Tab-separated table of C-alpha atoms and ligand atoms in Angstrom:
chain	number	residue	atom	x	y	z
A	1343	UNK	CA	-29.887	-44.595	-26.227
A	1344	UNK	CA	-30.722	-40.937	-25.737
A	1345	UNK	CA	-31.917	-39.569	-22.402
A	1346	UNK	CA	-35.488	-38.365	-23.011
A	1347	UNK	CA	-37.581	-35.999	-20.900
A	1348	UNK	CA	-41.208	-35.057	-20.471
A	1349	UNK	CA	-43.521	-33.167	-18.162
A	1350	UNK	CA	-44.454	-35.515	-15.343
A	1351	UNK	CA	-41.903	-38.040	-16.566
A	1352	UNK	CA	-39.272	-39.790	-14.496
A	1353	UNK	CA	-36.679	-37.194	-15.504
A	1354	UNK	CA	-32.970	-36.927	-14.738
A	1355	UNK	CA	-32.750	-33.470	-13.080
A	1356	UNK	CA	-29.355	-32.540	-14.557
A	1357	UNK	CA	-30.679	-33.455	-17.998
A	1358	UNK	CA	-33.699	-31.201	-17.522
A	1359	UNK	CA	-31.237	-28.415	-16.686
A	1360	UNK	CA	-29.273	-29.225	-19.822
A	1361	UNK	CA	-32.409	-29.160	-21.984
A	1362	UNK	CA	-33.597	-25.890	-20.420
A	1363	UNK	CA	-30.207	-24.297	-21.049
A	1364	UNK	CA	-30.343	-25.492	-24.656
A	1365	UNK	CA	-33.789	-23.928	-25.158
A	1366	UNK	CA	-32.690	-20.644	-23.570
A	1367	UNK	CA	-29.558	-20.492	-25.674
A	1368	UNK	CA	-31.787	-21.057	-28.747
A	1369	UNK	CA	-33.449	-17.751	-27.796
A	1370	UNK	CA	-36.609	-19.374	-26.486
A	1371	UNK	CA	-37.106	-17.358	-23.287
A	1372	UNK	CA	-40.426	-19.114	-22.653
A	1373	UNK	CA	-38.277	-21.820	-21.059
A	1374	UNK	CA	-38.087	-19.534	-18.010
A	1375	UNK	CA	-35.220	-20.200	-15.645
A	1376	UNK	CA	-33.009	-23.259	-15.347
A	1377	UNK	CA	-34.510	-25.119	-12.405
A	1378	UNK	CA	-34.327	-28.849	-13.230
A	1379	UNK	CA	-38.122	-29.028	-13.197
A	1380	UNK	CA	-39.796	-29.970	-16.492
A	1381	UNK	CA	-42.907	-27.871	-15.937
A	1382	UNK	CA	-45.294	-25.904	-18.107
A	1383	UNK	CA	-42.620	-23.395	-19.202
A	1384	UNK	CA	-40.269	-26.110	-20.382
A	1385	UNK	CA	-43.127	-27.895	-22.116
A	1386	UNK	CA	-44.171	-24.734	-23.967
A	1387	UNK	CA	-40.596	-23.887	-24.919
A	1388	UNK	CA	-40.149	-27.429	-26.196
A	1389	UNK	CA	-43.224	-26.991	-28.398
A	1390	UNK	CA	-41.766	-23.795	-29.848
A	1391	UNK	CA	-38.545	-25.616	-30.646
A	1392	UNK	CA	-40.539	-28.447	-32.245
A	1393	UNK	CA	-42.432	-25.972	-34.429
A	1394	UNK	CA	-39.157	-24.368	-35.488
A	1395	UNK	CA	-37.713	-27.752	-36.390
A	1396	UNK	CA	-40.795	-29.197	-38.058
A	1397	UNK	CA	-41.074	-32.221	-35.787
A	1398	UNK	CA	-44.319	-33.390	-34.113
A	1399	UNK	CA	-45.401	-30.931	-31.410
A	1400	UNK	CA	-45.588	-33.084	-28.294
A	1401	UNK	CA	-44.021	-30.779	-25.693
A	1402	UNK	CA	-41.675	-33.590	-24.685
A	1403	UNK	CA	-38.029	-34.219	-25.453
A	1404	UNK	CA	-38.882	-37.364	-27.390
A	1405	UNK	CA	-36.708	-39.275	-29.830
A	1406	UNK	CA	-37.591	-37.137	-32.874
A	1407	UNK	CA	-37.032	-33.902	-30.960
A	1408	UNK	CA	-33.791	-35.183	-29.501
A	1409	UNK	CA	-32.527	-36.079	-32.978
A	1410	UNK	CA	-33.472	-32.611	-34.243
A	1411	UNK	CA	-31.767	-30.965	-31.263
A	1412	UNK	CA	-28.568	-32.906	-31.858
A	1413	UNK	CA	-28.381	-31.327	-35.330
A	1414	UNK	CA	-28.409	-27.964	-33.522
A	1415	UNK	CA	-25.619	-28.753	-31.089
A	1416	UNK	CA	-27.418	-30.577	-28.271
A	1417	UNK	CA	-25.071	-33.277	-27.056
A	1418	UNK	CA	-26.090	-36.884	-27.287
A	1419	UNK	CA	-24.919	-38.290	-23.979
A	1420	UNK	CA	-25.862	-41.552	-22.320
A	1421	UNK	CA	-26.407	-42.525	-18.700
A	1422	UNK	CA	-22.889	-43.999	-18.791
A	1423	UNK	CA	-21.681	-40.413	-18.695
A	1424	UNK	CA	-23.195	-40.039	-15.239
A	1425	UNK	CA	-22.560	-43.523	-13.891
A	1426	UNK	CA	-18.855	-43.085	-14.696
A	1427	UNK	CA	-18.840	-40.010	-12.438
A	1428	UNK	CA	-20.700	-41.327	-9.423
A	1429	UNK	CA	-20.112	-41.317	-5.687
A	1430	UNK	CA	-18.852	-38.965	-3.004
A	1431	UNK	CA	-15.220	-39.642	-3.934
A	1432	UNK	CA	-15.709	-38.394	-7.496
A	1433	UNK	CA	-13.878	-36.405	-8.609
A	1434	UNK	CA	-10.627	-37.088	-6.720
A	1435	UNK	CA	-8.855	-34.066	-5.183
A	1436	UNK	CA	-6.124	-32.284	-7.165
A	1437	UNK	CA	-2.400	-32.429	-6.433
A	1438	UNK	CA	-2.416	-28.926	-4.895
A	1439	UNK	CA	-4.208	-27.788	-1.753
A	1440	UNK	CA	-6.145	-24.754	-0.546
A	1441	UNK	CA	-3.723	-21.788	-0.408
A	1442	UNK	CA	-1.797	-20.897	2.735
A	1443	UNK	CA	-2.161	-17.375	4.088
A	1444	UNK	CA	1.459	-16.616	3.207
A	1445	UNK	CA	0.985	-17.815	-0.365
A	1446	UNK	CA	-2.150	-15.784	-1.062
A	1447	UNK	CA	-0.696	-12.627	0.477
A	1448	UNK	CA	2.435	-13.066	-1.562
A	1449	UNK	CA	0.486	-13.631	-4.790
A	1450	UNK	CA	-2.372	-11.149	-4.410
A	1451	UNK	CA	-0.890	-8.547	-2.085
A	1452	UNK	CA	-1.218	-7.801	1.617
A	1453	UNK	CA	-3.955	-5.320	2.618
A	1454	UNK	CA	-4.861	-3.446	5.794
A	1455	UNK	CA	-8.362	-4.104	7.104
A	1456	UNK	CA	-10.544	-3.422	10.110
A	1457	UNK	CA	-13.727	-4.825	11.618
A	1458	UNK	CA	-16.571	-2.497	12.584
A	1459	UNK	CA	-18.503	-2.959	15.846
A	1460	UNK	CA	-21.511	-5.263	15.504
A	1461	UNK	CA	-24.162	-2.540	15.141
A	1462	UNK	CA	-22.881	-0.862	11.959
A	1463	UNK	CA	-21.285	-4.075	10.647
A	1464	UNK	CA	-23.430	-5.236	7.672
A	1465	UNK	CA	-23.035	-8.886	8.620
A	1466	UNK	CA	-21.048	-10.882	11.146
A	1467	UNK	CA	-17.939	-11.423	8.982
A	1468	UNK	CA	-17.763	-8.246	6.865
A	1469	UNK	CA	-14.485	-6.297	7.009
A	1470	UNK	CA	-13.430	-2.890	5.694
A	1471	UNK	CA	-10.368	-3.023	3.457
A	1472	UNK	CA	-7.998	-0.056	3.285
A	1473	UNK	CA	-4.657	0.338	1.557
A	1474	UNK	CA	-1.902	-2.139	0.834
A	1475	UNK	CA	0.302	-3.119	3.783
A	1476	UNK	CA	3.352	-1.426	2.270
A	1477	UNK	CA	1.412	1.815	1.753
A	1478	UNK	CA	2.019	1.822	-1.999
A	1479	UNK	CA	-1.692	1.429	-2.798
A	1480	UNK	CA	-3.966	3.818	-0.934
A	1481	UNK	CA	-7.045	1.777	-1.901
A	1482	UNK	CA	-6.206	-1.924	-2.225
A	1483	UNK	CA	-9.611	-2.827	-3.689
A	1484	UNK	CA	-9.498	-0.135	-6.382
A	1485	UNK	CA	-5.963	-1.183	-7.288
A	1486	UNK	CA	-6.593	-4.925	-7.450
A	1487	UNK	CA	-10.241	-5.878	-7.889
A	1488	UNK	CA	-11.637	-5.792	-11.423
A	1489	UNK	CA	-15.201	-6.224	-12.657
A	1490	UNK	CA	-15.707	-8.492	-15.645
A	1491	UNK	CA	-18.752	-9.930	-17.384
A	1492	UNK	CA	-18.644	-13.717	-17.439
A	1493	UNK	CA	-21.167	-14.251	-20.222
A	1494	UNK	CA	-21.318	-17.991	-19.568
A	1495	UNK	CA	-23.229	-17.153	-16.365
A	1496	UNK	CA	-25.964	-15.228	-18.149
A	1497	UNK	CA	-28.721	-17.755	-17.410
A	1498	UNK	CA	-27.720	-18.195	-13.757
A	1499	UNK	CA	-30.197	-16.591	-11.373
A	1500	UNK	CA	-28.771	-13.664	-9.389
A	1501	UNK	CA	-26.053	-13.013	-11.964
A	1502	UNK	CA	-26.174	-9.322	-12.908
A	1503	UNK	CA	-23.377	-9.170	-15.463
A	1504	UNK	CA	-20.739	-8.314	-12.871
A	1505	UNK	CA	-18.091	-10.745	-11.674
A	1506	UNK	CA	-15.588	-9.057	-9.333
A	1507	UNK	CA	-12.225	-10.747	-8.886
A	1508	UNK	CA	-8.518	-10.049	-8.408
A	1509	UNK	CA	-6.916	-8.699	-11.581
A	1510	UNK	CA	-4.315	-11.481	-11.489
A	1511	UNK	CA	-6.912	-14.222	-11.909
A	1512	UNK	CA	-9.091	-12.515	-14.520
A	1513	UNK	CA	-7.427	-14.606	-17.221
A	1514	UNK	CA	-7.868	-17.804	-15.200
A	1515	UNK	CA	-11.562	-17.104	-14.621
A	1516	UNK	CA	-12.129	-16.535	-18.339
A	1517	UNK	CA	-10.138	-19.655	-19.156
A	1518	UNK	CA	-12.177	-21.710	-16.705
A	1519	UNK	CA	-15.596	-20.584	-17.894
A	1520	UNK	CA	-14.438	-21.054	-21.490
A	1521	UNK	CA	-13.522	-24.645	-20.697
A	1522	UNK	CA	-16.852	-25.267	-19.017
A	1523	UNK	CA	-18.582	-23.895	-22.099
A	1524	UNK	CA	-16.524	-26.130	-24.400
A	1525	UNK	CA	-17.453	-29.107	-22.219
A	1526	UNK	CA	-21.162	-28.292	-22.526
A	1527	UNK	CA	-21.596	-27.735	-18.787
A	1528	UNK	CA	-23.121	-24.258	-18.631
A	1529	UNK	CA	-26.508	-25.706	-17.670
A	1530	UNK	CA	-25.041	-26.525	-14.259
A	1531	UNK	CA	-25.102	-22.874	-13.133
A	1532	UNK	CA	-28.424	-22.358	-11.386
A	1533	UNK	CA	-27.408	-19.431	-9.199
A	1534	UNK	CA	-24.362	-17.206	-8.837
A	1535	UNK	CA	-23.513	-16.045	-5.316
A	1536	UNK	CA	-20.541	-13.725	-5.815
A	1537	UNK	CA	-16.763	-13.672	-6.055
A	1538	UNK	CA	-14.950	-10.759	-4.355
A	1539	UNK	CA	-16.510	-10.140	-0.927
A	1540	UNK	CA	-14.613	-8.397	1.884
A	1541	UNK	CA	-15.060	-10.753	4.816
A	1542	UNK	CA	-13.714	-13.316	7.215
A	1543	UNK	CA	-14.445	-17.003	6.688
A	1544	UNK	CA	-18.079	-17.633	7.600
A	1545	UNK	CA	-18.719	-18.483	11.269
A	1546	UNK	CA	-15.343	-17.138	12.456
A	1547	UNK	CA	-15.432	-16.091	16.145
A	1548	UNK	CA	-15.110	-12.291	16.074
A	1549	UNK	CA	-15.161	-9.559	18.733
A	1550	UNK	CA	-18.487	-7.748	19.183
A	1551	UNK	CA	-16.590	-4.460	19.457
A	1552	UNK	CA	-14.769	-5.029	16.173
A	1553	UNK	CA	-11.071	-4.271	15.815
A	1554	UNK	CA	-8.738	-1.662	14.376
A	1555	UNK	CA	-6.395	-2.011	11.398
A	1556	UNK	CA	-4.667	-5.366	10.921
A	1557	UNK	CA	-2.568	-6.794	8.121
A	1558	UNK	CA	-4.097	-9.564	6.009
A	1559	UNK	CA	-0.742	-11.345	6.217
A	1560	UNK	CA	-1.165	-11.600	10.005
A	1561	UNK	CA	-4.684	-13.096	10.029
A	1562	UNK	CA	-5.334	-16.610	8.754
A	1563	UNK	CA	-9.127	-16.593	9.062
A	1564	UNK	CA	-9.888	-14.202	6.193
A	1565	UNK	CA	-11.897	-15.673	3.347
A	1566	UNK	CA	-10.320	-16.122	-0.068
A	1567	UNK	CA	-13.275	-14.048	-1.267
A	1568	UNK	CA	-11.604	-11.050	0.418
A	1569	UNK	CA	-8.646	-11.480	-1.936
A	1570	UNK	CA	-10.998	-11.710	-4.931
A	1571	UNK	CA	-9.754	-15.209	-5.680
A	1572	UNK	CA	-12.884	-17.266	-4.947
A	1573	UNK	CA	-16.458	-17.520	-6.196
A	1574	UNK	CA	-19.603	-19.382	-5.178
A	1575	UNK	CA	-22.255	-21.052	-7.321
A	1576	UNK	CA	-25.426	-23.045	-6.546
A	1577	UNK	CA	-25.259	-22.154	-2.861
A	1578	UNK	CA	-28.751	-23.466	-2.103
A	1579	UNK	CA	-27.908	-27.037	-3.090
A	1580	UNK	CA	-24.326	-27.016	-1.767
A	1581	UNK	CA	-24.417	-25.474	1.721
A	1582	UNK	CA	-21.408	-25.419	4.040
A	1583	UNK	CA	-21.783	-28.542	6.150
A	1584	UNK	CA	-19.884	-31.254	7.942
A	1585	UNK	CA	-20.889	-33.696	5.229
A	1586	UNK	CA	-19.664	-33.676	1.617
A	1587	UNK	CA	-21.632	-31.948	-1.110
A	1588	UNK	CA	-24.433	-34.093	-2.572
A	1589	UNK	CA	-22.642	-36.909	-4.395
A	1590	UNK	CA	-25.164	-37.555	-7.156
A	1591	UNK	CA	-24.028	-35.653	-10.266
A	1592	UNK	CA	-27.498	-35.993	-11.804
A	1593	UNK	CA	-29.067	-34.146	-8.870
A	1594	UNK	CA	-30.371	-30.597	-9.209
A	1595	UNK	CA	-27.664	-28.077	-8.338
A	1596	UNK	CA	-24.743	-30.515	-8.259
A	1597	UNK	CA	-21.411	-28.877	-9.160
A	1598	UNK	CA	-19.215	-31.974	-9.182
A	1599	UNK	CA	-19.007	-32.166	-12.980
A	1600	UNK	CA	-17.382	-28.717	-12.896
A	1601	UNK	CA	-14.522	-29.745	-10.641
A	1602	UNK	CA	-12.062	-31.479	-13.024
A	1603	UNK	CA	-11.689	-28.423	-15.281
A	1604	UNK	CA	-11.520	-26.126	-12.263
A	1605	UNK	CA	-8.617	-28.169	-10.928
A	1606	UNK	CA	-6.962	-28.201	-14.350
A	1607	UNK	CA	-6.701	-24.409	-14.411
A	1608	UNK	CA	-5.675	-24.117	-10.758
A	1609	UNK	CA	-8.915	-23.736	-8.805
A	1610	UNK	CA	-9.495	-25.765	-5.650
A	1611	UNK	CA	-13.047	-26.913	-4.866
A	1612	UNK	CA	-14.460	-26.387	-1.352
A	1613	UNK	CA	-15.979	-29.868	-1.516
A	1614	UNK	CA	-12.416	-31.164	-1.219
A	1615	UNK	CA	-11.665	-29.449	2.096
A	1616	UNK	CA	-10.358	-31.778	4.771
A	1617	UNK	CA	-12.005	-32.130	8.188
A	1618	UNK	CA	-12.410	-30.334	10.570
A	1619	UNK	CA	-12.999	-27.521	8.045
A	1620	UNK	CA	-16.568	-27.595	6.834
A	1621	UNK	CA	-17.083	-28.836	3.304
A	1622	UNK	CA	-18.064	-25.944	1.050
A	1623	UNK	CA	-19.511	-27.396	-2.145
A	1624	UNK	CA	-20.570	-24.039	-3.610
A	1625	UNK	CA	-17.021	-22.675	-3.412
A	1626	UNK	CA	-14.128	-22.511	-5.901
A	1627	UNK	CA	-10.866	-20.698	-5.078
A	1628	UNK	CA	-7.702	-20.088	-7.025
A	1629	UNK	CA	-4.941	-22.118	-5.405
A	1630	UNK	CA	-2.270	-23.326	-7.833
A	1631	UNK	CA	0.046	-20.306	-7.851
A	1632	UNK	CA	2.507	-22.086	-10.120
A	1633	UNK	CA	-0.019	-21.329	-12.892
A	1634	UNK	CA	-0.073	-17.554	-12.421
B	884	ZN	ZN1	-17.074	-19.251	-1.129
């Protein structure tokens, strides 16, 4: 039995996202943004789709509209799909772990960095990256960080067509988003919150006065974002906390369905961190260096 949706109905939020993404990718911008809320915009966009398809114009994803959508590539999934992926232990963690500082420096290159005093520092954790530790690269960022357009993120709020990451994982990022597209999961991206960011791990204790040049290989508390090997999505619904990311995969903003493919191509999910590290459900980082 198909999962149906309507304005004011008892809707499955992830399915509303999926329907909104379908309407947007059919070039019906009246759908607005993907927000899991079947409101007036979604209703109007549904009517436009119904007119295009010659089915009764009800504004709801009813059985006739669902059948028409399936002929245009909308997947017919059942609630079993979600119930088979339920609970805070789904999905299980991968065989590899979050990268050690030695491993990421070895793979991505050691860089010199400093920390400005608190006044001029843009936020608590922001660092200034200089050259490579061996002096071969005068500007480590220019030599290693690339900007790509991950088109699969085009309907995610706050995505501006620029995804900045380490050049060595460009292929892995494209592979990952390609897999997510093939799986029909692009509706899960509500917001994009960045990849390469030069900073320490959030909430690291840092000196008010800042510090002079240090080697990234000598400091374990830098974020993987500083190496350009991590990215964040759906931050609002997956904050860094002591408790695991929301377990319900049908819930607005859940990223759990994305995790198996991420693991398959070598990305570790922050929701799989072990205590006492805070869980970080918005966060994916490249970790399986055997795949590079
Ligand atoms: Zn992150």
